[in-house]
Coordinates of C-alpha atoms in Angstrom, one line a residue:
Chain N
M1 CA -36.7 15.6 -30.7
S2 CA -35.0 18.8 -32.0
D3 CA -33.6 18.4 -35.6
Q4 CA -30.3 19.6 -34.8
P5 CA -28.0 16.7 -33.7
L6 CA -26.5 16.6 -30.3
V7 CA -22.9 16.2 -31.7
Q8 CA -21.8 17.0 -35.1
M9 CA -18.2 16.0 -36.2
V10 CA -17.4 17.6 -39.6
K11 CA -14.6 16.5 -42.0
I12 CA -12.4 15.3 -39.1
S13 CA -8.8 14.2 -40.4
K14 CA -6.0 12.8 -38.3
S15 CA -2.8 11.2 -38.9
F16 CA 0.0 9.9 -37.0
G17 CA 3.3 10.3 -38.6
T18 CA 2.8 9.1 -42.1
V19 CA -0.3 6.9 -41.2
Q20 CA -3.7 8.7 -42.1
A21 CA -5.9 7.3 -39.2
L22 CA -8.8 9.5 -40.3
K23 CA -9.8 11.2 -43.5
D24 CA -12.6 13.7 -43.7
V25 CA -15.0 11.9 -41.4
D26 CA -18.4 13.2 -40.8
F27 CA -20.0 11.7 -37.8
D28 CA -23.2 12.7 -35.9
V29 CA -25.2 11.8 -33.0
R30 CA -29.0 12.9 -32.5
H31 CA -30.6 13.6 -29.5
Q32 CA -31.5 10.4 -27.2
E33 CA -30.4 8.0 -29.9
V34 CA -27.9 5.0 -29.7
M35 CA -25.2 5.4 -32.4
G36 CA -23.4 2.3 -33.4
L37 CA -19.8 3.0 -34.4
V38 CA -18.6 0.1 -36.1
G39 CA -15.6 -1.4 -38.1
D40 CA -12.8 -3.7 -38.3
N41 CA -9.5 -3.3 -36.2
G42 CA -7.8 -0.1 -37.4
A43 CA -10.9 1.5 -39.0
G44 CA -10.6 4.6 -36.8
K45 CA -13.2 4.1 -34.4
S46 CA -11.1 4.7 -31.4
T47 CA -9.2 7.8 -32.9
L48 CA -12.6 9.2 -33.9
I49 CA -13.7 9.0 -30.3
K50 CA -10.5 10.2 -28.8
I51 CA -10.8 13.3 -30.7
L52 CA -14.2 13.7 -29.6
T53 CA -13.2 13.1 -25.8
G54 CA -10.2 15.5 -26.0
V55 CA -7.4 12.9 -25.9
Y56 CA -6.3 13.9 -29.4
P57 CA -6.5 17.2 -31.3
P58 CA -7.7 16.7 -34.7
D59 CA -5.4 17.8 -37.6
S60 CA -8.4 19.5 -39.3
G61 CA -12.2 19.5 -39.1
E62 CA -14.7 21.0 -36.7
I63 CA -16.8 19.6 -33.8
Y64 CA -20.2 20.9 -32.8
F65 CA -21.9 20.3 -29.7
E66 CA -25.6 21.2 -29.2
G67 CA -25.1 23.6 -32.3
K68 CA -22.3 25.3 -31.1
K69 CA -18.8 25.0 -32.3
V70 CA -16.4 23.7 -29.6
K71 CA -12.8 23.1 -29.0
I72 CA -12.1 20.1 -26.9
S73 CA -8.6 19.8 -25.8
S74 CA -8.7 17.6 -22.7
P75 CA -10.7 14.7 -21.4
K76 CA -11.9 17.2 -18.7
D77 CA -13.1 19.5 -21.4
A78 CA -15.4 16.9 -22.8
R79 CA -16.4 16.1 -19.3
D80 CA -17.2 19.5 -18.7
L81 CA -19.6 19.7 -21.8
G82 CA -21.4 16.6 -20.7
I83 CA -19.6 13.8 -22.7
E84 CA -18.6 10.9 -20.6
T85 CA -16.7 7.9 -21.8
V86 CA -16.5 4.5 -20.5
Y87 CA -13.6 2.6 -21.6
Q88 CA -13.4 -1.1 -21.7
D89 CA -10.3 -1.4 -19.3
L90 CA -10.2 2.0 -17.9
A91 CA -13.7 2.4 -16.5
L92 CA -12.8 2.1 -12.9
I93 CA -9.7 1.6 -10.7
P94 CA -9.8 -1.8 -9.3
L95 CA -7.8 -1.1 -6.1
M96 CA -10.2 1.9 -5.0
S97 CA -13.5 1.6 -3.1
I98 CA -16.6 1.9 -5.3
S99 CA -17.6 5.3 -3.9
R100 CA -13.9 6.8 -4.3
N101 CA -14.2 5.7 -8.0
F102 CA -17.6 7.0 -8.5
F103 CA -16.8 10.5 -7.4
L104 CA -13.2 10.5 -8.7
G105 CA -12.4 14.1 -9.7
R106 CA -15.8 15.4 -8.6
E107 CA -15.7 14.5 -5.0
P108 CA -18.3 16.4 -2.7
V109 CA -16.3 18.3 0.0
K110 CA -17.4 20.3 3.1
Q111 CA -15.1 23.0 4.6
V112 CA -13.6 22.1 8.0
G113 CA -11.4 24.9 9.3
P114 CA -8.8 25.8 6.5
I115 CA -9.3 22.5 4.5
R116 CA -11.9 21.0 2.6
L117 CA -12.5 17.4 3.5
L118 CA -14.5 14.6 1.3
D119 CA -18.0 14.5 2.3
K120 CA -17.7 10.7 2.8
R121 CA -21.3 10.4 3.9
K122 CA -22.8 12.0 0.9
M123 CA -20.5 9.9 -1.2
D124 CA -21.6 6.6 0.3
E125 CA -25.2 7.4 0.4
T126 CA -25.4 8.4 -3.1
V127 CA -23.5 5.4 -4.4
Q128 CA -25.5 3.2 -2.3
E129 CA -28.8 4.4 -4.0
V130 CA -27.0 4.1 -7.5
L131 CA -26.1 0.7 -6.8
A132 CA -29.5 -0.2 -5.6
E133 CA -31.1 1.2 -8.8
I134 CA -28.7 -0.7 -11.0
G135 CA -29.4 -3.9 -8.8
I136 CA -25.8 -4.4 -7.7
R137 CA -25.6 -5.7 -4.0
V138 CA -22.5 -5.0 -2.0
R139 CA -21.8 -5.0 1.8
S140 CA -20.6 -1.3 1.5
P141 CA -19.7 1.4 -1.1
D142 CA -16.5 1.2 0.7
E143 CA -15.6 -2.2 -0.9
E144 CA -13.0 -2.3 -3.6
V145 CA -14.2 -2.2 -7.2
A146 CA -12.0 -5.5 -7.4
I147 CA -14.8 -7.5 -6.0
L148 CA -17.3 -6.4 -8.7
S149 CA -17.7 -8.5 -12.0
G150 CA -16.9 -7.0 -15.5
G151 CA -20.5 -6.2 -16.1
E152 CA -21.0 -4.6 -12.7
R153 CA -18.1 -2.4 -13.4
Q154 CA -19.5 -1.3 -16.8
S155 CA -22.8 -0.6 -15.2
V156 CA -21.4 1.5 -12.3
A157 CA -19.5 3.5 -14.7
I158 CA -22.6 4.1 -16.7
G159 CA -24.5 4.8 -13.6
R160 CA -21.7 7.4 -12.7
A161 CA -22.4 9.1 -16.1
V162 CA -26.0 9.3 -15.8
Y163 CA -25.6 10.6 -12.0
F164 CA -23.4 13.3 -13.3
G165 CA -25.8 14.4 -16.0
A166 CA -24.0 13.3 -19.0
K167 CA -25.5 14.4 -22.4
L168 CA -23.4 12.0 -24.3
L169 CA -22.2 8.5 -23.3
I170 CA -19.5 7.0 -25.3
L171 CA -19.2 3.2 -24.6
D172 CA -15.8 1.5 -25.9
E173 CA -16.5 -2.1 -26.3
P174 CA -18.7 -2.2 -23.1
T175 CA -19.7 -5.9 -23.7
S176 CA -16.7 -7.5 -25.3
A177 CA -15.2 -9.1 -22.1
L178 CA -18.6 -10.2 -20.6
S179 CA -20.6 -13.3 -20.3
I180 CA -23.9 -13.6 -22.3
R181 CA -25.9 -12.9 -19.1
E182 CA -23.9 -10.0 -18.0
T183 CA -24.0 -8.4 -21.7
H184 CA -27.7 -8.6 -21.6
K185 CA -27.8 -6.7 -18.4
V186 CA -25.5 -3.9 -19.6
L187 CA -27.5 -3.7 -22.9
D188 CA -30.7 -3.4 -20.8
Y189 CA -29.0 -0.6 -18.9
I190 CA -27.8 1.0 -22.0
L191 CA -31.4 1.4 -23.0
E192 CA -32.3 2.6 -19.7
A193 CA -29.7 5.3 -19.9
K194 CA -31.3 6.4 -23.3
E195 CA -34.8 6.2 -21.8
R196 CA -33.5 9.0 -19.5
G197 CA -32.6 11.3 -22.3
L198 CA -29.1 10.4 -22.9
S199 CA -27.3 9.8 -26.4
I200 CA -25.1 6.9 -26.7
V201 CA -22.2 6.1 -29.1
F202 CA -21.6 2.4 -28.7
I203 CA -18.4 1.3 -30.3
T204 CA -18.0 -2.5 -30.9
H205 CA -16.8 -5.4 -33.1
N206 CA -20.0 -7.3 -31.9
I207 CA -22.4 -6.3 -34.5
Y208 CA -25.1 -8.5 -32.8
H209 CA -24.9 -6.8 -29.5
V210 CA -25.0 -3.3 -31.0
Y211 CA -27.7 -4.1 -33.4
S212 CA -30.0 -5.0 -30.6
V213 CA -29.9 -1.6 -29.2
A214 CA -28.7 0.8 -31.6
D215 CA -30.9 3.3 -33.6
R216 CA -28.3 3.9 -36.3
F217 CA -25.0 2.7 -37.4
T218 CA -21.8 4.4 -38.8
I219 CA -19.3 2.2 -40.4
L220 CA -15.6 3.1 -40.7
E221 CA -13.1 1.5 -42.8
H222 CA -9.2 2.6 -43.0
G223 CA -10.2 5.9 -41.6
R224 CA -12.9 6.8 -43.9
K225 CA -16.8 6.8 -43.3
V226 CA -18.1 4.0 -45.9
A227 CA -21.8 4.0 -44.5
E228 CA -24.4 5.3 -42.4
F229 CA -27.8 3.7 -41.8
A230 CA -30.8 3.7 -39.9
K231 CA -31.7 0.5 -38.2
A232 CA -34.9 -0.2 -40.4
D233 CA -32.7 0.0 -43.6
V234 CA -30.0 -2.8 -42.7
S235 CA -29.8 -6.1 -41.2
A236 CA -27.0 -7.2 -38.8
E237 CA -25.8 -9.5 -41.6
E238 CA -25.6 -6.8 -43.9
I239 CA -23.3 -4.7 -41.8
I240 CA -21.2 -7.7 -41.1
E241 CA -20.9 -8.1 -44.9
I242 CA -20.0 -4.6 -45.3
I243 CA -17.4 -4.8 -42.9
R244 CA -16.0 -8.1 -44.1
S245 CA -15.9 -7.2 -47.8
G246 CA -14.9 -3.4 -47.7
H247 CA -15.6 -0.7 -49.7
K248 CA -17.4 -2.2 -52.8
A249 CA -20.6 -3.5 -50.9
A250 CA -20.5 -0.2 -48.8
T251 CA -21.0 1.9 -51.8
E252 CA -24.0 -0.2 -52.6
G253 CA -25.0 0.3 -49.1
E254 CA -24.8 4.2 -49.3
E255 CA -27.1 4.1 -52.3
R256 CA -29.7 2.4 -50.4
G257 CA -29.2 4.0 -47.0
P258 CA -29.9 7.6 -45.9
S259 CA -26.8 9.3 -46.0
G260 CA -25.8 11.7 -43.1
Chain Q
M1 CA -15.0 -13.2 -7.3
G2 CA -18.5 -12.2 -7.9
Q3 CA -19.9 -15.0 -5.4
V4 CA -23.3 -14.4 -4.2
T5 CA -22.1 -15.3 -0.7
N6 CA -20.3 -11.9 -0.6
R7 CA -23.3 -9.9 -0.8
T8 CA -25.9 -9.4 1.7
G9 CA -29.1 -7.4 1.0
R10 CA -29.1 -4.1 -0.5
G11 CA -28.4 -1.1 1.6
T12 CA -26.0 -0.9 4.4
A13 CA -25.2 -4.3 6.1
P14 CA -26.6 -4.6 9.6
P15 CA -23.5 -4.2 12.0
R16 CA -23.2 -7.7 13.4
F17 CA -20.1 -9.6 13.7
S18 CA -19.2 -12.6 11.4
L19 CA -16.1 -14.0 9.6
E20 CA -17.6 -12.4 6.6
A21 CA -17.7 -9.0 8.0
F22 CA -14.2 -9.3 9.4
L23 CA -13.0 -10.2 6.1
T24 CA -14.7 -7.1 4.5
W25 CA -12.9 -5.0 7.2
L26 CA -9.7 -6.6 6.7
R27 CA -9.8 -6.1 3.0
R28 CA -10.0 -2.4 3.6
H29 CA -7.3 -2.3 6.4
P30 CA -4.1 -3.5 5.0
E31 CA -2.3 -2.0 8.0
F32 CA -3.7 -4.7 10.3
G33 CA -0.8 -7.1 9.4
A34 CA 1.7 -4.4 10.5
F35 CA -0.2 -3.8 13.7
A36 CA -0.5 -7.5 14.6
G37 CA 3.4 -8.0 13.8
T38 CA 4.0 -5.0 16.2
V39 CA 2.1 -6.6 19.0
V40 CA 3.8 -9.9 18.5
V41 CA 7.2 -8.5 18.4
F42 CA 6.4 -6.2 21.2
I43 CA 5.3 -9.2 23.4
G44 CA 8.5 -11.1 22.4
F45 CA 10.9 -8.4 23.3
S46 CA 9.0 -7.9 26.4
I47 CA 10.0 -11.5 27.5
T48 CA 13.4 -11.6 26.1
A49 CA 14.8 -8.1 26.9
T50 CA 14.3 -7.3 30.7
R51 CA 14.6 -3.6 30.4
F52 CA 12.3 -3.3 27.2
L53 CA 9.3 -2.3 29.2
T54 CA 10.7 1.0 30.5
P55 CA 10.1 4.6 29.5
D56 CA 13.8 5.1 28.4
S57 CA 13.5 1.9 26.1
F58 CA 10.3 3.3 24.5
A59 CA 11.8 6.7 24.0
G60 CA 14.7 5.0 22.5
I61 CA 12.6 3.1 19.9
L62 CA 10.6 6.4 19.1
T63 CA 13.8 8.2 18.4
V64 CA 14.8 5.8 16.0
A65 CA 11.1 5.3 14.6
A66 CA 10.6 9.2 14.1
E67 CA 13.5 10.1 12.0
L68 CA 13.0 6.7 9.8
G69 CA 9.3 7.4 9.9
I70 CA 9.3 11.1 8.6
V71 CA 11.2 9.7 5.5
A72 CA 8.9 6.6 5.4
A73 CA 5.6 9.0 5.5
G74 CA 7.0 10.9 2.2
I75 CA 8.0 7.4 0.5
T76 CA 4.8 5.8 1.3
F77 CA 2.6 8.9 -0.1
L78 CA 4.9 8.7 -3.3
M79 CA 4.7 5.0 -3.5
I80 CA 0.8 5.1 -3.3
S81 CA 1.0 7.3 -6.5
G82 CA 2.9 4.8 -8.2
E83 CA 6.6 5.9 -8.1
F84 CA 9.8 5.1 -5.9
D85 CA 12.4 7.6 -4.6
L86 CA 15.7 5.8 -3.7
S87 CA 17.5 9.3 -3.2
V88 CA 15.9 10.0 0.1
G89 CA 18.9 8.8 2.0
S90 CA 21.3 11.0 -0.2
V91 CA 18.8 14.0 0.2
L92 CA 18.7 13.6 3.9
G93 CA 22.5 13.7 3.9
V94 CA 22.6 16.8 1.7
A95 CA 20.0 18.6 3.8
A96 CA 21.7 18.0 6.9
M97 CA 24.9 19.2 5.5
I98 CA 23.6 22.3 4.2
F99 CA 21.9 22.7 7.8
A100 CA 25.2 22.2 9.3
L101 CA 27.3 24.2 7.0
T102 CA 25.2 27.4 7.1
V103 CA 24.5 27.3 10.9
K104 CA 28.1 27.0 11.4
A105 CA 28.6 29.9 9.2
G106 CA 26.5 32.0 11.5
W107 CA 23.2 32.1 9.7
P108 CA 20.1 32.2 11.6
V109 CA 18.8 28.8 12.5
L110 CA 15.5 29.2 11.0
G111 CA 17.0 30.5 7.9
S112 CA 19.5 27.7 7.5
W113 CA 16.5 25.3 8.0
A114 CA 14.4 26.9 5.5
V115 CA 17.3 26.8 2.9
A116 CA 18.0 23.0 3.6
L117 CA 14.3 22.1 3.1
L118 CA 14.2 24.2 0.0
A119 CA 17.4 22.5 -1.4
S120 CA 15.6 19.3 -0.5
A121 CA 12.5 20.3 -2.5
G122 CA 14.4 21.3 -5.3
I123 CA 15.9 17.8 -5.6
G124 CA 12.6 16.2 -5.4
L125 CA 11.2 18.6 -8.3
I126 CA 14.2 17.3 -10.4
N127 CA 13.7 13.9 -9.7
G128 CA 9.9 14.5 -10.6
L129 CA 10.3 16.5 -13.7
I130 CA 12.9 13.8 -15.1
V131 CA 10.3 11.0 -14.4
T132 CA 7.2 12.8 -15.7
K133 CA 8.9 14.5 -18.7
T134 CA 11.0 11.8 -19.9
G135 CA 9.1 8.8 -18.8
I136 CA 12.2 7.1 -17.4
P137 CA 11.0 4.7 -14.4
S138 CA 11.6 6.4 -11.2
F139 CA 13.8 3.6 -9.9
I140 CA 16.3 4.4 -12.3
T141 CA 16.1 8.3 -12.1
T142 CA 16.4 8.1 -8.4
L143 CA 19.0 5.4 -8.4
G144 CA 21.0 8.2 -10.3
A145 CA 20.0 10.9 -8.0
M146 CA 21.1 9.0 -4.9
M147 CA 24.5 8.4 -6.4
F148 CA 24.8 11.9 -7.8
W149 CA 23.8 13.6 -4.7
R150 CA 26.0 11.3 -2.3
G151 CA 28.8 11.9 -4.7
I152 CA 28.4 15.7 -4.5
L153 CA 28.3 15.4 -0.8
L154 CA 31.5 13.5 -0.6
A155 CA 33.3 15.7 -3.0
V156 CA 32.3 18.9 -1.1
T157 CA 33.1 17.6 2.4
K158 CA 36.1 15.4 1.2
G159 CA 34.8 12.6 3.4
F160 CA 35.2 14.6 6.6
P161 CA 32.3 15.1 9.2
I162 CA 30.9 18.6 10.2
Q163 CA 30.4 19.2 13.7
F164 CA 28.8 22.1 15.6
F165 CA 29.0 22.6 19.3
P166 CA 27.8 25.9 20.2
R167 CA 27.9 27.2 24.0
T168 CA 24.2 27.3 24.1
L169 CA 21.9 25.3 21.8
P170 CA 19.7 27.5 19.6
P171 CA 16.0 27.0 20.5
M172 CA 15.3 25.8 17.0
F173 CA 17.3 22.7 17.9
F174 CA 15.4 22.0 20.8
A175 CA 12.1 22.5 18.4
L176 CA 13.6 20.0 16.2
N177 CA 14.8 17.2 18.4
G178 CA 15.1 18.2 22.0
R179 CA 14.2 16.1 25.1
F180 CA 10.7 17.3 26.2
V181 CA 9.8 14.4 28.9
G182 CA 12.4 12.1 30.3
Q183 CA 14.4 10.7 27.1
F184 CA 11.5 11.4 24.8
R185 CA 12.3 13.6 21.9
T186 CA 10.4 16.2 19.9
S187 CA 11.2 14.3 16.7
A188 CA 8.4 11.8 17.9
L189 CA 6.0 14.8 17.8
W190 CA 7.0 15.8 14.3
F191 CA 6.6 12.4 13.2
L192 CA 3.1 11.9 14.5
G193 CA 2.1 15.1 13.3
I194 CA 3.2 14.5 9.8
I195 CA 1.6 10.8 9.7
L196 CA -1.6 12.3 10.8
L197 CA -1.5 15.2 8.4
I198 CA -0.4 13.1 5.3
N199 CA -3.0 10.3 6.3
L200 CA -5.8 13.0 6.5
I201 CA -4.7 14.3 3.0
L202 CA -4.7 10.8 1.7
V203 CA -7.8 9.5 3.1
R204 CA -10.2 12.4 3.3
T205 CA -9.1 14.8 0.6
R206 CA -9.8 15.1 -3.3
Y207 CA -6.1 15.2 -3.6
G208 CA -5.8 11.9 -1.7
N209 CA -8.3 10.4 -4.0
A210 CA -6.2 11.7 -7.1
V211 CA -3.1 10.1 -5.4
Y212 CA -4.8 6.6 -5.1
A213 CA -6.1 6.8 -8.5
T214 CA -2.7 7.8 -10.1
G215 CA -1.1 4.9 -8.6
G216 CA -3.9 2.5 -9.1
N217 CA -4.2 2.9 -12.9
R218 CA -2.6 6.0 -14.3
D219 CA -4.3 5.8 -17.8
A220 CA -7.4 5.3 -16.1
A221 CA -7.1 8.1 -13.8
R222 CA -5.9 10.3 -16.9
V223 CA -9.1 9.7 -18.9
L224 CA -11.1 10.3 -15.9
G225 CA -9.5 13.9 -15.7
V226 CA -6.8 13.5 -13.0
A227 CA -3.7 15.4 -13.7
T228 CA -1.4 12.4 -13.0
N229 CA 1.9 14.0 -13.7
K230 CA 1.1 16.9 -11.5
V231 CA 0.3 14.5 -8.6
K232 CA 3.6 12.7 -9.2
L233 CA 5.6 15.9 -9.4
I234 CA 4.0 17.2 -5.9
N235 CA 4.5 13.9 -4.4
F236 CA 8.3 13.6 -5.5
V237 CA 8.7 17.2 -3.9
I238 CA 6.9 16.1 -0.6
S239 CA 9.1 12.8 -0.4
A240 CA 12.3 14.9 -0.7
T241 CA 11.3 17.6 1.5
L242 CA 10.3 15.3 4.4
A243 CA 13.8 13.6 3.8
G244 CA 15.5 16.9 4.2
L245 CA 13.4 17.5 7.4
A246 CA 14.6 14.2 8.8
G247 CA 18.1 15.4 8.0
C248 CA 17.8 18.5 9.9
I249 CA 16.0 16.5 12.9
Q250 CA 18.9 14.0 12.8
F251 CA 21.6 16.8 12.8
A252 CA 19.8 18.5 15.8
R253 CA 20.4 15.2 17.7
F254 CA 23.9 14.3 17.0
L255 CA 25.2 17.8 16.3
S256 CA 27.6 16.5 13.9
I257 CA 26.9 15.0 10.4
D258 CA 29.2 12.8 8.4
P259 CA 28.8 12.4 4.6
T260 CA 27.8 8.8 4.6
R261 CA 24.6 9.7 6.8
G262 CA 21.5 8.3 5.3
V263 CA 23.0 5.5 3.3
G264 CA 20.8 2.5 3.2
L265 CA 17.9 4.5 4.7
E266 CA 15.8 4.5 1.5
L267 CA 15.6 0.8 1.6
E268 CA 14.6 0.8 5.2
A269 CA 11.9 3.4 4.6
I270 CA 10.4 1.5 1.6
A271 CA 10.6 -1.8 4.0
A272 CA 8.6 0.1 6.6
A273 CA 6.0 1.1 4.0
V274 CA 5.6 -2.2 2.4
I275 CA 5.5 -3.9 5.9
G276 CA 2.6 -1.4 6.6
G277 CA 0.9 -2.9 3.6
T278 CA 1.7 -0.3 0.9
L279 CA 1.7 -1.9 -2.5
L280 CA 5.0 -1.8 -4.2
T281 CA 3.0 -1.4 -7.5
G282 CA 1.2 1.7 -6.1
G283 CA -2.6 2.5 -5.8
A284 CA -3.0 1.1 -2.1
G285 CA -1.7 1.6 1.4
N286 CA -2.0 4.2 4.2
L287 CA 0.1 6.1 6.8
V288 CA -1.3 4.1 9.6
G289 CA 0.4 1.0 8.2
T290 CA 3.6 2.9 7.8
L291 CA 3.2 4.0 11.5
F292 CA 3.2 0.5 12.5
G293 CA 5.9 -0.6 10.1
V294 CA 8.3 2.1 11.6
L295 CA 7.5 1.2 14.9
L296 CA 8.2 -2.6 14.4
V297 CA 11.8 -1.6 12.8
G298 CA 12.4 0.6 15.7
M299 CA 11.4 -1.9 18.2
V300 CA 13.5 -4.7 16.5
R301 CA 16.6 -2.4 16.4
S302 CA 16.7 -1.5 20.0
G303 CA 15.0 -4.9 21.3
L304 CA 17.7 -6.9 19.6
V305 CA 20.4 -5.2 21.3
Q306 CA 18.5 -5.2 24.5
S307 CA 18.0 -9.0 24.2
G308 CA 21.8 -9.3 23.9
A309 CA 22.0 -10.1 20.4
P310 CA 24.7 -8.4 18.5
A311 CA 23.5 -5.4 16.6
Y312 CA 24.6 -7.0 13.2
W313 CA 21.5 -9.3 13.6
Y314 CA 19.1 -6.2 13.0
Q315 CA 19.5 -6.0 9.2
A316 CA 18.9 -9.9 9.0
F317 CA 15.8 -9.6 11.0
V318 CA 14.2 -6.7 9.2
G319 CA 15.0 -8.5 6.0
L320 CA 13.0 -11.5 7.3
I321 CA 10.2 -9.3 8.6
V322 CA 9.7 -7.6 5.2
V323 CA 9.4 -10.8 3.2
V324 CA 7.1 -12.4 5.9
A325 CA 5.0 -9.4 6.0
V326 CA 4.5 -9.1 2.2
I327 CA 3.6 -12.9 2.1
V328 CA 1.2 -12.4 4.9
N329 CA -0.4 -9.3 3.3
T330 CA -0.7 -10.8 -0.1
R331 CA -2.3 -14.1 1.2
L332 CA -4.6 -12.2 3.5
R333 CA -5.7 -9.9 0.5
R334 CA -6.3 -12.8 -1.9
W335 CA -8.0 -14.7 1.0
A336 CA -10.2 -11.7 1.9
L337 CA -11.2 -11.1 -1.8
G338 CA -12.4 -14.8 -1.9

């Protein structure tokens, strides 16, 4: 593993009007690791991720990707770098077919006379293969996403990121609306994506879900980073305690844990 | 949802007929309802109206359907991307008026035509900019536009019609809406060409995929990198330009235009799109459905008259079809999704 992190966000600050959403937050993700980004509602998790994915510009701070300083000013910029995000409710568009969703914005085309037409065959074949790998069975890749369960949708979205060669995969509450069985499938699939060399940021409220797959944790509270732990140095209960009790426990934690 | 019964083994399903396969097919073809309705109404009028099954009668249906259909094609495209355009009827009137006035003033016909289309595109651009920049719903924006441009039209013409009776009809008028075989008019060719072209864009191009995504879930489309505002803007321009084209085509048929031309057309176009399976909320639909929706409306219009019913019944009948069509489409969809 190279010693340089894949992503490094340095002293990121962001405010919306008078509300300080993030204050001097440092955040990094190493190569091929699952980073759990946790904290209570309003802790700044989403804002931090939206800055990393080009949805918001930061007020101050710097972002390094693979050691190079980068400016990410749109979701497309992030995608071009290899940062793919799977949002809980925005992963796929239910009314569209699986293969149209899978290739949205990156459709393979073939030149026919003056216009470029979608290469439907390639789209369908690719999706068929990916679905088979994930273990989702459908009659045809032309089926609407609406027939897939929540877990299947998350898996398809993760499969899409892997297929398009993502280096960093950001999962926003990927398991929060799923049944227990589906949650396990998605968690397994996250580990599989890691095996393939991806780094993953897992944002969640559910510490038990993230604890089973994460290598490290970053805890945010009121827009500040209050702790960062390697999994070996902290239990799920301790993380919950830090989030529940706020800053005091966190300072203790920081003394114990390796700081970033 | 998520029933195991929905799934057959991995890989492509073997092509065999079953209810399940039919449901799958149905789910992906919302235009089937409009097709079935068209067949039913066609058979009905074939029985009630003695002269319904004649070339002249078909030509009459197509003439009505083509002009409505060109407008409905643009509306469908825009509706799939999640927006409405209630101003198409007024745009049709404005375009026809610009065309009429400039041709009368002795402009070259092609130049007049181009100016009428450009003006229509301009109105569409303004609608699109207002909707995407201010976030006001397109229903309100284009309701305002509908009233504004109709008012301008009435004010400029002072309510009088404009007529154009040249000694010899310019060839461009023939190209727009001349008779080419019997009573069949070239407007039908424009209509079919536009339907095919827009459907090709919608179903087989990247842009079409972006249109479905924009209407299906704008936020999701945006985070997936689709320029949703650009898509909407372009579709507003297309919708208005096609309304303008329909206005020119209509003027080429009547050789006169009065300032109330196109009143109520926007709702008829939306009705045709909805009958064809386009979702009012966006994200689903296609032009094949609209084609049948428009043919259905056209058939009802001439079929009722030919059956001896007073023309007043037309609106009531179309209203009925819209509601029934949407109920059937929704039920079918829910049933097919299981």
